[in-house]
Amino acid sequence: MPHNNMPTLSFTRYWWIPLITGLVSIGFGVWTLCCPAESLKVLAYAFAICFTVTGLFYVGFACVASRWSSDWGWSLAIGIIEVIAGIWLLCLPAAQLTFAFMFIVGFWLLFAAINAVCESFVASSGSVGWTLWSVLFLILTIVFIVIFLSSPIAGGVAVWLWLGLSLISFGVFRLVLAGKLKSLGRITDGLL
């Protein structure tokens, strides 16, 4: 119990962070599937900006979460990796951007999916069904991204398919996580 003059810190009140990252991931996944002929340079710059912004969200979330939980390290690591990758991509010459973008996105999705497995267990709150569904979406994301990383440049149109599907499946997981965090906040009256 917190003392009368100490505020209660609740990680469930930050449910909107995975909601935003989920919507961004789904949006880019759909755009990737619908517009494969679009300039990869534009998509790479958009991703670089998103990496930087979501990385800053992760770092902020980790700083707040460090006050009430010992499970904040993965969020901090993912946030730092995303900020570094985003800034690095923004600084690359256009000729190198396409090649670097493909691998950065692939590895980012792989690390983010692994991080999300940890988040799903933390947010499971004894719900076996939640844990199974979330891990299933994450395994699907990992499978898609491994296929993508096995040959991103040589895959041609398949590159866009695997990348788009990876982003969409990861985004769906993030939306479900946001809903779970919001419902946990209601159930626990904001104590988690």
XYZ file of N, CA and C in Angstrom:
576
model
N 0.836 -1.187 0.000
C 0.000 0.000 0.000
C 0.881 1.250 0.000
N 0.553 2.232 -0.822
C 1.325 3.461 -0.816
C 0.944 4.301 0.397
N 1.879 5.130 0.824
C 1.577 6.062 1.905
C 0.583 7.093 1.404
N -0.087 7.755 2.309
C -1.127 8.726 1.927
C -0.601 9.834 1.032
N 0.637 10.262 1.248
C 1.153 11.366 0.434
C 1.941 10.907 -0.793
N 2.029 9.593 -1.040
C 2.750 9.082 -2.212
C 1.756 8.659 -3.293
N 1.967 9.111 -4.540
C 1.049 8.718 -5.615
C 1.221 7.253 -5.978
N 0.150 6.650 -6.451
C 0.200 5.278 -6.934
C 0.673 5.296 -8.383
N 1.720 4.540 -8.667
C 2.228 4.449 -10.038
C 1.622 3.218 -10.688
N 1.106 3.397 -11.886
C 0.404 2.320 -12.564
C 0.897 2.190 -13.997
N 1.423 1.001 -14.330
C 1.864 0.823 -15.717
C 0.676 0.627 -16.653
N -0.472 0.229 -16.124
C -1.627 0.008 -17.001
C -2.186 1.314 -17.540
N -1.860 2.420 -16.919
C -2.356 3.695 -17.467
C -1.618 4.092 -18.740
N -0.531 3.389 -19.049
C 0.217 3.638 -20.280
C -0.151 2.640 -21.373
N -1.375 2.138 -21.328
C -1.868 1.175 -22.320
C -1.839 1.757 -23.721
N -1.872 3.067 -23.848
C -1.918 3.720 -25.155
C -0.596 3.606 -25.917
N 0.521 3.320 -25.223
C 1.805 3.189 -25.921
C 1.799 1.986 -26.861
N 1.426 0.765 -26.374
C 1.348 -0.332 -27.350
C 0.238 -0.125 -28.381
N -0.815 0.627 -28.031
C -1.871 0.924 -28.999
C -1.299 1.731 -30.163
N -0.530 2.762 -29.856
C 0.054 3.601 -30.912
C 1.036 2.793 -31.757
N 1.915 2.030 -31.102
C 2.892 1.256 -31.884
C 2.206 0.177 -32.715
N 1.108 -0.380 -32.195
C 0.349 -1.372 -32.961
C -0.299 -0.768 -34.192
N -0.924 0.401 -34.011
C -1.569 1.067 -35.152
C -0.547 1.484 -36.209
N 0.600 1.976 -35.751
C 1.653 2.362 -36.694
C 2.150 1.133 -37.454
N 2.383 0.029 -36.742
C 2.859 -1.201 -37.400
C 1.851 -1.714 -38.418
N 0.572 -1.758 -38.032
C -0.462 -2.222 -38.972
C -0.566 -1.283 -40.165
N -0.524 0.017 -39.901
C -0.600 0.988 -40.993
C 0.522 0.809 -42.006
N 1.740 0.666 -41.512
C 2.861 0.451 -42.423
C 2.793 -0.916 -43.083
N 2.298 -1.921 -42.386
C 2.148 -3.242 -42.996
C 1.172 -3.232 -44.154
N 0.026 -2.572 -43.946
C -0.982 -2.474 -45.012
C -0.433 -1.657 -46.171
N 0.238 -0.551 -45.856
C 0.812 0.284 -46.912
C 1.846 -0.509 -47.711
N 2.655 -1.309 -47.034
C 3.657 -2.129 -47.709
C 3.002 -3.122 -48.663
N 1.891 -3.736 -48.229
C 1.204 -4.704 -49.089
C 0.471 -4.030 -50.251
N -0.078 -2.845 -50.004
C -0.886 -2.172 -51.034
C -0.056 -1.391 -52.048
N 1.093 -0.923 -51.660
C 1.885 -0.059 -52.541
C 3.333 -0.540 -52.669
N 3.532 -1.759 -53.158
C 4.913 -2.266 -53.231
C 5.785 -1.506 -54.218
N 5.187 -0.819 -55.170
C 5.982 -0.099 -56.166
C 6.398 1.288 -55.666
N 5.878 1.695 -54.515
C 6.243 2.992 -53.955
C 7.745 3.035 -53.713
N 8.233 4.188 -53.652
C 9.664 4.348 -53.428
C 10.057 3.817 -52.058
N 11.009 2.907 -52.055
C 11.501 2.335 -50.807
C 12.164 3.409 -49.940
N 12.701 4.401 -50.590
C 13.345 5.500 -49.863
C 12.341 6.219 -48.971
N 11.127 6.464 -49.473
C 10.097 7.136 -48.683
C 9.705 6.273 -47.489
N 9.506 4.998 -47.725
C 9.151 4.081 -46.647
C 10.278 3.998 -45.619
N 11.517 3.979 -46.075
C 12.655 3.910 -45.157
C 12.722 5.151 -44.280
N 12.526 6.326 -44.849
C 12.536 7.549 -44.041
C 11.372 7.579 -43.057
N 10.199 7.112 -43.489
C 9.052 7.056 -42.569
C 9.340 6.102 -41.416
N 9.937 4.967 -41.712
C 10.304 4.028 -40.655
C 11.353 4.614 -39.725
N 12.325 5.311 -40.281
C 13.368 5.910 -39.450
C 12.766 6.899 -38.452
N 11.821 7.682 -38.902
C 11.155 8.626 -38.007
C 10.342 7.871 -36.952
N 9.629 6.823 -37.376
C 8.849 6.023 -36.427
C 9.744 5.297 -35.429
N 10.881 4.784 -35.891
C 11.829 4.140 -34.980
C 12.218 5.118 -33.875
N 12.569 6.316 -34.295
C 13.034 7.300 -33.328
C 11.937 7.657 -32.331
N 10.730 7.914 -32.825
C 9.627 8.314 -31.945
C 9.209 7.174 -31.020
N 9.002 5.967 -31.555
C 8.594 4.857 -30.687
C 9.724 4.461 -29.742
N 10.962 4.613 -30.176
C 12.085 4.367 -29.275
C 12.064 5.306 -28.092
N 11.751 6.571 -28.356
C 11.631 7.534 -27.255
C 10.473 7.167 -26.322
N 9.362 6.672 -26.888
C 8.248 6.203 -26.049
C 8.692 5.040 -25.158
N 9.415 4.088 -25.742
C 9.897 2.944 -24.971
C 10.836 3.382 -23.845
N 11.747 4.299 -24.139
C 12.671 4.782 -23.119
C 11.891 5.481 -22.002
N 10.918 6.312 -22.374
C 10.089 6.979 -21.373
C 9.306 5.982 -20.538
N 8.735 4.981 -21.197
C 7.978 3.950 -20.485
C 8.890 3.197 -19.522
N 10.105 2.859 -19.965
C 11.044 2.133 -19.105
C 11.427 2.969 -17.887
N 11.632 4.262 -18.086
C 11.983 5.133 -16.960
C 10.859 5.174 -15.932
N 9.623 5.283 -16.394
C 8.479 5.293 -15.474
C 8.308 3.919 -14.840
N 8.436 2.856 -15.633
C 8.232 1.496 -15.133
C 9.304 1.087 -14.129
N 10.492 1.682 -14.196
C 11.561 1.308 -13.268
C 11.208 1.633 -11.826
N 10.247 2.504 -11.606
C 9.819 2.865 -10.254
C 8.993 1.780 -9.582
N 8.295 0.956 -10.368
C 7.370 -0.017 -9.791
C 7.602 -1.442 -10.238
N 8.515 -1.656 -11.169
C 8.685 -3.010 -11.680
C 10.153 -3.282 -11.980
N 10.540 -4.533 -11.860
C 11.905 -4.915 -12.231
C 11.977 -5.389 -13.681
N 10.863 -5.390 -14.400
C 10.786 -5.889 -15.777
C 10.875 -4.773 -16.818
N 11.559 -3.700 -16.517
C 11.613 -2.555 -17.413
C 12.831 -2.574 -18.341
N 13.792 -3.460 -18.104
C 15.039 -3.471 -18.863
C 14.872 -3.726 -20.347
N 13.979 -4.649 -20.716
C 13.756 -4.933 -22.139
C 13.198 -3.717 -22.856
N 12.268 -3.016 -22.216
C 11.697 -1.816 -22.844
C 12.775 -0.759 -23.067
N 13.653 -0.586 -22.091
C 14.742 0.370 -22.243
C 15.677 -0.050 -23.381
N 16.036 -1.339 -23.440
C 16.930 -1.830 -24.493
C 16.314 -1.643 -25.878
N 15.051 -2.012 -26.023
C 14.369 -1.841 -27.314
C 14.310 -0.362 -27.684
N 14.006 0.489 -26.712
C 13.935 1.927 -26.979
C 15.247 2.494 -27.454
N 16.332 2.130 -26.801
C 17.654 2.627 -27.200
C 18.015 2.123 -28.593
N 17.764 0.839 -28.861
C 18.050 0.281 -30.185
C 17.243 1.015 -31.262
N 15.967 1.282 -30.990
C 15.129 1.965 -31.988
C 15.589 3.396 -32.234
N 15.961 4.123 -31.198
C 16.424 5.501 -31.380
C 17.714 5.514 -32.194
N 18.655 4.644 -31.841
C 19.926 4.580 -32.580
C 19.686 4.208 -34.046
N 18.847 3.189 -34.274
C 18.568 2.759 -35.652
C 17.874 3.861 -36.444
N 16.928 4.543 -35.823
C 16.212 5.614 -36.513
C 17.120 6.760 -36.912
N 17.951 7.192 -35.982
C 18.870 8.294 -36.281
C 19.901 7.862 -37.327
N 20.393 6.636 -37.190
C 21.360 6.135 -38.172
C 20.749 6.109 -39.569
N 19.523 5.594 -39.692
C 18.873 5.559 -41.010
C 18.669 6.962 -41.566
N 18.292 7.892 -40.724
C 18.069 9.265 -41.195
C 19.364 9.916 -41.690
N 20.504 9.460 -41.196
C 21.792 10.039 -41.580
C 22.445 9.359 -42.792
N 21.926 8.220 -43.209
C 22.526 7.488 -44.333
C 22.280 8.192 -45.664
N 23.247 8.084 -46.594
C 22.990 8.567 -47.958
C 21.898 7.714 -48.613
N 21.176 8.302 -49.515
C 20.036 7.624 -50.145
C 20.427 6.309 -50.806
N 21.631 6.225 -51.357
C 22.057 4.995 -52.041
C 22.175 3.819 -51.080
N 22.545 4.046 -49.834
C 22.715 2.976 -48.858
C 21.451 2.734 -48.037
N 20.517 3.631 -48.126
C 19.324 3.577 -47.280
C 18.486 2.322 -47.514
N 18.270 1.944 -48.765
C 17.418 0.792 -49.081
C 17.959 -0.492 -48.473
N 19.224 -0.745 -48.676
C 19.824 -1.969 -48.155
C 19.787 -1.995 -46.633
N 20.196 -0.928 -46.011
C 20.211 -0.858 -44.545
C 18.799 -0.942 -43.974
N 17.858 -0.301 -44.629
C 16.468 -0.295 -44.167
C 15.914 -1.707 -44.052
N 16.152 -2.532 -45.064
C 15.607 -3.886 -45.048
C 16.099 -4.678 -43.844
N 17.384 -4.604 -43.565
C 17.920 -5.373 -42.447
C 17.551 -4.771 -41.094
N 17.550 -3.461 -40.998
C 17.161 -2.825 -39.727
C 15.716 -3.184 -39.386
N 14.813 -3.097 -40.355
C 13.410 -3.428 -40.103
C 13.281 -4.904 -39.712
N 13.980 -5.773 -40.413
C 13.907 -7.198 -40.097
C 14.385 -7.505 -38.690
N 15.542 -6.987 -38.337
C 16.058 -7.252 -36.991
C 15.254 -6.542 -35.920
N 14.749 -5.353 -36.219
C 13.891 -4.640 -35.258
C 12.648 -5.468 -34.949
N 12.006 -5.982 -35.986
C 10.815 -6.802 -35.758
C 11.148 -8.065 -34.970
N 12.276 -8.663 -35.255
C 12.679 -9.868 -34.528
C 12.888 -9.567 -33.040
N 13.643 -8.528 -32.719
C 13.871 -8.158 -31.327
C 12.581 -7.690 -30.648
N 11.766 -6.938 -31.377
C 10.512 -6.458 -30.792
C 9.575 -7.621 -30.484
N 9.552 -8.633 -31.341
C 8.697 -9.800 -31.079
C 9.194 -10.578 -29.868
N 10.504 -10.707 -29.729
C 11.055 -11.382 -28.555
C 10.718 -10.591 -27.294
N 10.854 -9.267 -27.348
C 10.473 -8.414 -26.220
C 8.992 -8.571 -25.905
N 8.190 -8.672 -26.926
C 6.743 -8.787 -26.728
C 6.364 -10.100 -26.045
N 7.141 -11.157 -26.270
C 6.887 -12.403 -25.547
C 7.023 -12.148 -24.045
N 8.071 -11.418 -23.662
C 8.249 -11.074 -22.240
C 7.083 -10.226 -21.741
N 6.657 -9.232 -22.523
C 5.531 -8.386 -22.126
C 4.251 -9.199 -21.962
N 4.045 -10.173 -22.837
C 2.814 -10.959 -22.762
C 2.768 -11.779 -21.487
N 3.917 -12.294 -21.050
C 3.935 -13.053 -19.798
C 3.720 -12.138 -18.591
N 4.283 -10.924 -18.634
C 4.088 -9.976 -17.538
C 2.621 -9.559 -17.464
N 1.995 -9.334 -18.620
C 0.609 -8.865 -18.654
C -0.410 -9.996 -18.587
N 0.041 -11.248 -18.531
C -0.896 -12.368 -18.596
C -1.820 -12.422 -17.403
N -1.328 -12.036 -16.234
C -2.150 -11.998 -15.028
C -2.915 -13.296 -14.820
N -2.236 -14.409 -15.022
C -2.861 -15.709 -14.782
C -3.775 -16.182 -15.895
N -3.870 -15.454 -16.984
C -4.759 -15.823 -18.079
C -3.998 -16.680 -19.087
N -4.261 -17.972 -19.060
C -3.589 -18.890 -19.981
C -3.994 -18.585 -21.424
N -5.270 -18.274 -21.637
C -5.739 -17.955 -22.989
C -5.012 -16.763 -23.584
N -4.854 -15.695 -22.785
C -4.137 -14.501 -23.250
C -2.712 -14.865 -23.640
N -2.034 -15.595 -22.779
C -0.648 -15.946 -23.035
C -0.516 -16.781 -24.301
N -1.379 -17.761 -24.493
C -1.304 -18.613 -25.683
C -1.529 -17.815 -26.963
N -2.568 -16.961 -26.990
C -2.848 -16.172 -28.193
C -1.725 -15.186 -28.497
N -1.229 -14.521 -27.456
C -0.179 -13.540 -27.702
C 1.097 -14.214 -28.194
N 1.465 -15.330 -27.582
C 2.670 -16.040 -28.026
C 2.477 -16.583 -29.440
N 1.282 -17.012 -29.782
C 1.002 -17.488 -31.138
C 1.210 -16.366 -32.168
N 0.684 -15.159 -31.892
C 0.906 -14.029 -32.806
C 2.382 -13.693 -32.902
N 3.088 -13.797 -31.800
C 4.501 -13.466 -31.819
C 5.320 -14.502 -32.577
N 4.974 -15.759 -32.432
C 5.663 -16.808 -33.202
C 5.412 -16.598 -34.693
N 4.182 -16.245 -35.039
C 3.850 -15.948 -36.431
C 4.698 -14.784 -36.948
N 4.839 -13.746 -36.143
C 5.674 -12.611 -36.528
C 7.118 -13.053 -36.737
N 7.631 -13.846 -35.816
C 9.020 -14.311 -35.920
C 9.217 -15.170 -37.169
N 8.262 -16.044 -37.487
C 8.363 -16.877 -38.692
C 8.399 -15.997 -39.945
N 7.474 -15.024 -40.027
C 7.451 -14.132 -41.194
C 8.769 -13.369 -41.328
N 9.297 -12.882 -40.208
C 10.501 -12.072 -40.300
C 11.735 -12.921 -40.607
N 11.787 -14.152 -40.140
C 12.907 -15.029 -40.496
C 12.878 -15.317 -41.997
N 11.686 -15.545 -42.542
C 11.570 -15.742 -43.998
C 12.050 -14.488 -44.725
N 11.646 -13.325 -44.233
C 12.051 -12.059 -44.834
C 13.567 -11.884 -44.765
N 14.154 -12.136 -43.588
C 15.597 -11.927 -43.414
C 16.449 -12.925 -44.175
N 15.880 -14.069 -44.527
C 16.672 -15.072 -45.232
C 17.105 -14.590 -46.610
N 16.354 -13.697 -47.234
C 16.733 -13.162 -48.542
C 15.918 -11.911 -48.858
N 16.167 -10.803 -48.164
C 15.335 -9.621 -48.367
C 15.486 -8.958 -49.737
N 16.676 -8.907 -50.268
C 16.877 -8.226 -51.551
C 16.470 -9.126 -52.707
N 16.827 -10.400 -52.653
C 16.571 -11.314 -53.764
C 15.115 -11.728 -53.856
N 14.346 -11.498 -52.824
C 12.973 -11.973 -52.795
C 12.009 -11.218 -53.679
N 12.394 -10.065 -54.179
C 11.521 -9.295 -55.048
C 10.213 -8.944 -54.371
N 9.091 -9.301 -55.002
C 7.765 -8.994 -54.463
C 7.536 -9.698 -53.135
N 8.113 -10.883 -52.966
C 7.936 -11.619 -51.715
C 8.464 -10.831 -50.524
N 9.478 -9.987 -50.737
C 9.993 -9.143 -49.659
C 8.867 -8.300 -49.082
N 8.101 -7.676 -49.955
C 7.019 -6.806 -49.498
C 5.939 -7.614 -48.796
N 5.677 -8.805 -49.290
C 4.669 -9.661 -48.672
C 5.074 -10.035 -47.252
N 6.292 -10.547 -47.075
C 6.742 -10.983 -45.743
C 6.893 -9.813 -44.790
N 7.414 -8.715 -45.282
C 7.556 -7.539 -44.425
C 6.192 -7.004 -44.010
N 5.267 -6.901 -44.953
C 3.919 -6.419 -44.634
C 3.202 -7.324 -43.644
N 3.273 -8.641 -43.875
C 2.629 -9.585 -42.951
C 3.266 -9.552 -41.568
N 4.581 -9.405 -41.497
C 5.263 -9.311 -40.207
C 4.791 -8.091 -39.436
N 4.716 -6.966 -40.118
C 4.274 -5.738 -39.457
C 2.825 -5.832 -38.990
N 1.978 -6.410 -39.814
C 0.563 -6.529 -39.440
C 0.391 -7.467 -38.250
N 1.050 -8.621 -38.254
C 0.883 -9.561 -37.134
C 1.452 -8.968 -35.848
N 2.571 -8.256 -35.924
C 3.107 -7.601 -34.740
C 2.173 -6.487 -34.267
N 1.611 -5.732 -35.197
C 0.677 -4.665 -34.834
C -0.568 -5.196 -34.159
N -1.093 -6.321 -34.635
C -2.271 -6.934 -34.000
C -1.937 -7.332 -32.571
N -0.763 -7.922 -32.364
C -0.361 -8.256 -31.006
C -0.335 -7.012 -30.121
N 0.231 -5.915 -30.615
C 0.329 -4.679 -29.818
C -1.060 -4.136 -29.487
N -2.008 -4.237 -30.412
C -3.372 -3.776 -30.118
C -4.012 -4.623 -29.028
N -3.827 -5.934 -29.111
C -4.376 -6.833 -28.087
C -3.716 -6.554 -26.743
N -2.413 -6.306 -26.742
C -1.707 -5.972 -25.508
C -2.261 -4.685 -24.900
N -2.522 -3.692 -25.725
C -3.081 -2.440 -25.220
C -4.439 -2.678 -24.559
N -5.280 -3.487 -25.204
C -6.585 -3.810 -24.615
C -6.440 -4.559 -23.306
N -5.491 -5.473 -23.244
C -5.255 -6.239 -22.015
C -4.781 -5.330 -20.888
N -3.858 -4.422 -21.195
C -3.378 -3.481 -20.181
C -4.503 -2.575 -19.677
N -5.339 -2.117 -20.592
C -6.451 -1.250 -20.198
C -7.426 -2.017 -19.300
N -7.741 -3.260 -19.648
C -8.680 -4.040 -18.822
C -8.052 -4.394 -17.474
N -6.750 -4.657 -17.448
C -6.077 -4.906 -16.169
C -6.151 -3.681 -15.265
N -6.018 -2.517 -15.867
C -6.128 -1.275 -15.094
C -7.496 -1.110 -14.474
N -8.546 -1.472 -15.219
C -9.905 -1.396 -14.684
C -10.128 -2.422 -13.581
N -9.644 -3.645 -13.805
C -9.850 -4.725 -12.830
C -9.137 -4.416 -11.513
N -7.936 -3.860 -11.602
C -7.137 -3.607 -10.403
C -7.299 -2.179 -9.873
N -8.232 -1.443 -10.401
C -8.431 -0.030 -10.026
C -7.150 0.780 -10.149
N -6.392 0.497 -11.170
C -5.173 1.247 -11.454
C -3.985 0.923 -10.561
N -4.041 -0.176 -9.812
C -2.922 -0.535 -8.935
C -1.777 -1.201 -9.675
N -2.008 -1.748 -10.854
C -0.921 -2.352 -11.653
C -0.414 -1.357 -12.673
